[in-house]
Coordinates of C-alpha atoms in Angstrom, one line a residue:
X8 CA 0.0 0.0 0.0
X9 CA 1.5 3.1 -0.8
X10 CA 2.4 5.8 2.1
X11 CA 0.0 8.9 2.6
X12 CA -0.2 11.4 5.1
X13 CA -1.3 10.8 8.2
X14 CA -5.3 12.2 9.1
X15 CA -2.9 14.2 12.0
X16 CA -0.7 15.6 9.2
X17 CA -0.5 19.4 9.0
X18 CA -0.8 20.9 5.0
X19 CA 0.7 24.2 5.8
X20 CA 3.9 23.3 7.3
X21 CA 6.6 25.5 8.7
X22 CA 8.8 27.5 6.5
X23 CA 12.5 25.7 7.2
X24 CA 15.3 27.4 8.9
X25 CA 18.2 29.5 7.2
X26 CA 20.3 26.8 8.5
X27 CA 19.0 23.5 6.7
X28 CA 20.3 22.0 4.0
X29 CA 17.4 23.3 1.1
X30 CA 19.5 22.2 -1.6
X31 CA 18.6 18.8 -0.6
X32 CA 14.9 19.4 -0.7
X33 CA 14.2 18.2 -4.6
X34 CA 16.2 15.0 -3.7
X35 CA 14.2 14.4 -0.6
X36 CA 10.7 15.3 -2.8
X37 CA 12.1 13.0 -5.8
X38 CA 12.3 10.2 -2.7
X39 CA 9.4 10.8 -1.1
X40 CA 7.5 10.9 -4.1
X41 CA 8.5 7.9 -5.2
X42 CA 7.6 6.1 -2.2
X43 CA 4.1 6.9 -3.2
X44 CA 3.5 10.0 -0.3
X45 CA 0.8 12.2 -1.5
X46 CA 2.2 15.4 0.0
X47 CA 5.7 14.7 -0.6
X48 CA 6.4 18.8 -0.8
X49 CA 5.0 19.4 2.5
X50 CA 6.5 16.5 4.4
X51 CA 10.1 17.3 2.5
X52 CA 9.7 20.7 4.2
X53 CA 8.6 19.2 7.8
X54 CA 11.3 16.8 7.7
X55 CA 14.0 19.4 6.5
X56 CA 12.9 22.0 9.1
X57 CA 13.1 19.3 11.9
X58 CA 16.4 17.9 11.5
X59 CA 19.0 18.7 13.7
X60 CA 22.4 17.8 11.2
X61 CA 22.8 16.2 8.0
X62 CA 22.9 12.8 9.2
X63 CA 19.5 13.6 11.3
X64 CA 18.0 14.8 8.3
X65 CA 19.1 10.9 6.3
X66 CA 18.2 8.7 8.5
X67 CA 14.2 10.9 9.0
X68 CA 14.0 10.6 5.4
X69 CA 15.0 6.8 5.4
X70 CA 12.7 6.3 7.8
X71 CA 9.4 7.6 6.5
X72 CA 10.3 5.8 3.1
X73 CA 10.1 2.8 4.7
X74 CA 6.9 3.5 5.6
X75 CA 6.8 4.7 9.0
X76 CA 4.0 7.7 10.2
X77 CA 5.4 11.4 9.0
X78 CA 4.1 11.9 12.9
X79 CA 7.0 8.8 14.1
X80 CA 9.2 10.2 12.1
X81 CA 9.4 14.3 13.0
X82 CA 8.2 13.2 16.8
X83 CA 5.0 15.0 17.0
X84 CA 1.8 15.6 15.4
X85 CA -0.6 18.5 15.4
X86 CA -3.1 18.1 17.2
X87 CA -6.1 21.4 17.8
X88 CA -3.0 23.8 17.0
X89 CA -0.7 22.2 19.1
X90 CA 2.2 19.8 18.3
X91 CA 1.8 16.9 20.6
X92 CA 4.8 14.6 21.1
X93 CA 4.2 11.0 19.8
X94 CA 6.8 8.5 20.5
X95 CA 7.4 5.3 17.7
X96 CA 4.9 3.2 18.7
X97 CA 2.2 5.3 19.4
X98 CA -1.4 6.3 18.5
X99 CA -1.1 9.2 16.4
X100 CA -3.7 11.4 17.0
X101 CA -6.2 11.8 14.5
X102 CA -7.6 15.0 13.1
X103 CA -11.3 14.0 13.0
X104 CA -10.9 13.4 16.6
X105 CA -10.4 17.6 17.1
X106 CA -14.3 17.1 17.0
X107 CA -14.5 15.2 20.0
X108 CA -12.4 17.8 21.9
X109 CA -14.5 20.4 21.0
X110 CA -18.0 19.0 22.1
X111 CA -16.0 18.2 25.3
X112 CA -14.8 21.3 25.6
X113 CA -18.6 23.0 25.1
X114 CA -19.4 20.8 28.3
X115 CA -16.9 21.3 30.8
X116 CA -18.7 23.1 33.3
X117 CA -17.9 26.8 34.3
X118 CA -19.2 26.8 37.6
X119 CA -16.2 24.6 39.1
X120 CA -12.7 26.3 39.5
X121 CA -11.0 23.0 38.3
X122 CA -13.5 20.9 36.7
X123 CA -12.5 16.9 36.9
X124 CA -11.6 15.2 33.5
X125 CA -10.6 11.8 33.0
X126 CA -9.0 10.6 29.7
X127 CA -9.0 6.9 29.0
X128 CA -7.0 5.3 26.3
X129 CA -5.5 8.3 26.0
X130 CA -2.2 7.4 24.4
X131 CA 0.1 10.2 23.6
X132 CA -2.1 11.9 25.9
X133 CA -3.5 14.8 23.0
X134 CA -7.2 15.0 24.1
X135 CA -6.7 15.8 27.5
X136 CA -3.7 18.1 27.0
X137 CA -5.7 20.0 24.0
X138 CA -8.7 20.6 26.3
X139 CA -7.0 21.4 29.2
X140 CA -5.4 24.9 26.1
X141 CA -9.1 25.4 25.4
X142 CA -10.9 25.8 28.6
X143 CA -8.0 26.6 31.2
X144 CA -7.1 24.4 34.2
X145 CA -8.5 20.8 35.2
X146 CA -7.8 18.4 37.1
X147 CA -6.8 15.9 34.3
X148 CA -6.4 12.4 34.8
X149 CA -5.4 9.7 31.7
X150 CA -4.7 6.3 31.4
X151 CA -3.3 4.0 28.9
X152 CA -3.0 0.0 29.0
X153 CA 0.2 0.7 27.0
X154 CA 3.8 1.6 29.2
X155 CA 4.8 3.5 25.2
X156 CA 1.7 5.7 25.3
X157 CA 2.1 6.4 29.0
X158 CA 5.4 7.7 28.6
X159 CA 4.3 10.0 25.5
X160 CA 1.2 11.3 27.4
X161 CA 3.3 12.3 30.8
X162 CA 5.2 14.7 29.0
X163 CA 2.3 15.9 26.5
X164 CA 0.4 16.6 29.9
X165 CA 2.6 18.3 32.0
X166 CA 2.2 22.2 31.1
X167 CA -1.9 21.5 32.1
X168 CA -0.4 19.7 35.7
X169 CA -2.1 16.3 34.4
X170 CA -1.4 12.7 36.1
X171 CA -1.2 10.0 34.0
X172 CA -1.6 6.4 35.1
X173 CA -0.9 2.8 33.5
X174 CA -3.1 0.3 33.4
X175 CA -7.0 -1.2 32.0
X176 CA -9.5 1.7 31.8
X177 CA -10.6 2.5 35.5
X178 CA -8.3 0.1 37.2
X179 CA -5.5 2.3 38.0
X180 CA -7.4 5.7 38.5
X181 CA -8.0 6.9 42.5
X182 CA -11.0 5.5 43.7
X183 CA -11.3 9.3 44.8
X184 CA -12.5 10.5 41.5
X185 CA -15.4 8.2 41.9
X186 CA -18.9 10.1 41.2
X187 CA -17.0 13.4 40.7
X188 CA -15.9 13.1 37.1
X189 CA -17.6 16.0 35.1
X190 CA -15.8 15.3 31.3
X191 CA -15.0 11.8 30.7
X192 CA -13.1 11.6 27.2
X193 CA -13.5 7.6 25.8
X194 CA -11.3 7.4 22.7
X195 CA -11.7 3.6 22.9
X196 CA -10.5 1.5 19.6
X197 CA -13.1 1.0 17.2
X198 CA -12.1 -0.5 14.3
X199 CA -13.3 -4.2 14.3
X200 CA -11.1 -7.2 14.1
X201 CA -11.7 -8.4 11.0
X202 CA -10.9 -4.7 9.8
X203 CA -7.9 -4.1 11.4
X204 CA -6.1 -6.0 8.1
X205 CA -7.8 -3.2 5.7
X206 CA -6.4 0.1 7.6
X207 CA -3.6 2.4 6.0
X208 CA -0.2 0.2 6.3
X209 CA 1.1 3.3 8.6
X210 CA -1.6 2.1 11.4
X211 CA -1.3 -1.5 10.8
X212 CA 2.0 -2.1 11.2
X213 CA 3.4 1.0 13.6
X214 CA 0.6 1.9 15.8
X215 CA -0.4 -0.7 19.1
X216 CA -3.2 -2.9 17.8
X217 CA -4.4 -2.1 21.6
X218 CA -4.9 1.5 19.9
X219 CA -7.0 -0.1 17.1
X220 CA -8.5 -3.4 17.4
X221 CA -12.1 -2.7 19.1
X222 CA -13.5 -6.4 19.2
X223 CA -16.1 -8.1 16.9
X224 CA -18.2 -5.4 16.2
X225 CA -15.7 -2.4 17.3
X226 CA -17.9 -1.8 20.6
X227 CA -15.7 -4.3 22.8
X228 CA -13.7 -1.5 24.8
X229 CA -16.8 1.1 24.4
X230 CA -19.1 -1.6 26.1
X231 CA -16.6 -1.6 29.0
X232 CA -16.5 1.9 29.2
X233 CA -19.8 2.5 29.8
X234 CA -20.5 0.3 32.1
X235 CA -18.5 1.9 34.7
X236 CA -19.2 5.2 33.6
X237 CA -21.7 6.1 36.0
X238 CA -20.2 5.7 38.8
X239 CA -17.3 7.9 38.0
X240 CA -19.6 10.4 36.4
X241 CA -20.9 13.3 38.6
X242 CA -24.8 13.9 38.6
X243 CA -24.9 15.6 34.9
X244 CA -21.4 14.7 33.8
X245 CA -20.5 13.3 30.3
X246 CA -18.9 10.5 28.4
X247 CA -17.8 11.6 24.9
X248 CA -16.5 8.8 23.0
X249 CA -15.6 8.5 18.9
X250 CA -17.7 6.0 16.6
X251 CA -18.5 5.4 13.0
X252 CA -21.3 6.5 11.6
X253 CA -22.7 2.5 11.3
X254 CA -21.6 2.1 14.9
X255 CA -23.5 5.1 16.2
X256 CA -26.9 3.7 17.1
X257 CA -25.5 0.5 18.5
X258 CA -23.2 3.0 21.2
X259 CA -26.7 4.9 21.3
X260 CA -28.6 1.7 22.7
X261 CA -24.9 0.8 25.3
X262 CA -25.7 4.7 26.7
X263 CA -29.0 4.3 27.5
X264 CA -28.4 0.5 28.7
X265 CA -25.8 2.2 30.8
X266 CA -28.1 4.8 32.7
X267 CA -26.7 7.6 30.4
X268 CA -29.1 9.8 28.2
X269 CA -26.5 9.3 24.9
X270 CA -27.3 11.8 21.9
X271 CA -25.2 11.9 18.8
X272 CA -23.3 14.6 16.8
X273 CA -21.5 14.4 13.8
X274 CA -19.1 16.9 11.4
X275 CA -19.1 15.9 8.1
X276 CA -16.5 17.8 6.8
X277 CA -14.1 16.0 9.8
X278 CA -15.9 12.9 8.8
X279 CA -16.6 12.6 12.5
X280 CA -19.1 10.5 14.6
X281 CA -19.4 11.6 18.3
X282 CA -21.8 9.8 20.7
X283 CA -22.6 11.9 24.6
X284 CA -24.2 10.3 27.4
X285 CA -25.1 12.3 30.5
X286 CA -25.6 11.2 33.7
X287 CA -29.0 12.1 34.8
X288 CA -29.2 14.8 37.9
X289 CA -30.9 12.9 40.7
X290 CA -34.4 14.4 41.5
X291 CA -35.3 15.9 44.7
X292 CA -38.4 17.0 46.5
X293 CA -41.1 15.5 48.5
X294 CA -42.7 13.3 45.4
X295 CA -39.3 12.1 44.9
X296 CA -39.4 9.6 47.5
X297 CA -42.4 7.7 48.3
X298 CA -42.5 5.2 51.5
X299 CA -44.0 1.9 51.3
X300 CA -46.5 2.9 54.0
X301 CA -47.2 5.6 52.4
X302 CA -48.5 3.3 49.6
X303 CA -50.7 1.0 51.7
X304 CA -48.2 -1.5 52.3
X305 CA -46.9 -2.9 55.9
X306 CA -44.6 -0.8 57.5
X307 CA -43.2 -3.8 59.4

């Protein structure tokens, strides 16, 4: 399969420094090019701009012929304006997936000085860092099954004060965040098994299929997800997680399964699918609990 740009990838790239070596640029195109990238004048420019010395500027070049992410290879991707580190390895952030940070960031509540957020499978740790720039300070909490994305996401985090943990979904997080969650970002894999073989060669073969492979139907990690969710979700907090389209309805029916009221939005230009569920505010008042006396039953 022949190399693209990543969804992450940047078309207006930085000019390159007086320093690098621009006489080298048709060369790197003519490679590039030939190894079938689409937007081999932009990433010839990223790569020449990000290499430190000759010898840096070689081996990047070898390295995304040979097929590995543009992302991999410069050591970041951009990600809602900002360049996110993303280690070899790694789940590059996708730019569809700026969608989902902005619904999330229409919900964070502004009542709260520092509004609790918890990012799961959050490899290099890009959701919670870029809503932590939109909105201002929270107190942000990730976690990645994967010791590679866990590394990445600690340093993406840091500016916004951000803890990251290792380990399965929930299983690592403070039991002390339970029922005070107010944004809870899901960017669970979603891809289903047998689809995992028909991705871009870039994903396939140099991303974790942890990042990827979402079970028989996609929904495996999702299901999980929300089955916890309320009781780490405040009274009217929100799960936001990332779906196809064909998937949306099926995530619609785990919501509301889950005790969540789950509504759907979508960007078509993003090509993004974005299902919320809300935890329900509890009701109060006198009708809200009735006693079984009260109803004509035995009080014994």
């Amino acid at each position: 399969m022949s190399l693209s740009s990543s969804p992450s990838f940047s078309s207006s790239p930085s000019s390159p420094s007086p320093s690098s070596p621009l006489s080298s640029l048709p060369a790197i195109v003519t490679r590039l090019r030939g190894a079938g990238c689409v937007f081999a004048e932009d990433e010839a420019e990223l790569i020449v701009s990000s290499a430190r010395t000759p010898s840096d500027l070689t081996a990047m070049v070898d390295r995304r012929v040979a097929g590995l992410p543009l992302e991999h290879v410069l050591g970041w991707a951009e990600f809602c304006g900002i360049r996110m580190a993303v280690d070899p390895g790694v789940f590059v952030p996708r730019r569809r997936t700026e969608f989902l940070v902005a619904q999330a960031a229409g919900l964070v509540p502004e009542d709260r000085p520092l509004p609790v957020v918890i990012d799961l499978c959050c490899g290099s740790g890009a959701l919670g860092a870029a809503l932590a720039a939109a909105v201002g300070p929270l107190d942000l909490h990730s976690a990645d099954i994967d010791p590679a994305a866990v590394r990445c996401a600690r340093r993406n985090v840091a500016d916004a004060g951000g803890r990251v943990y290792q380990g399965d979904l929930f299983t690592p997080l403070p039991a002390t965040l339970r029922g005070r969650v107010d944004i809870l970002l899901a960017n669970v894999p979603y891809v289903p098994t047998e689809e995992v073989g028909l991705l871009p060669q870039e994903a396939r073969e140099h991303e974790a299929l942890v990042a990827l492979d979402g079970g028989g139907d996609g929904l495996d990690v999702l299901r999980r997800v929300t089955a916890e969710a309320t009781s780490w979700l405040a009274p009217g907090g929100h799960l936001l997680v990332e779906t196809s389209e064909r998937q949306a309805q099926d995530a619609v029916d785990t919501f509301t399964r889950g005790g969540l009221i789950p509504r759907v939005v979508t960007d078509d230009e993003l090509y993004a699918t974005v299902v919320i569920g809300t935890r329900p505010m509890p009701v109060h008042g006198p009708c809200s609990s009735v006693s079984h006396a009260s109803k004509g039953g035995s009080t014994r």
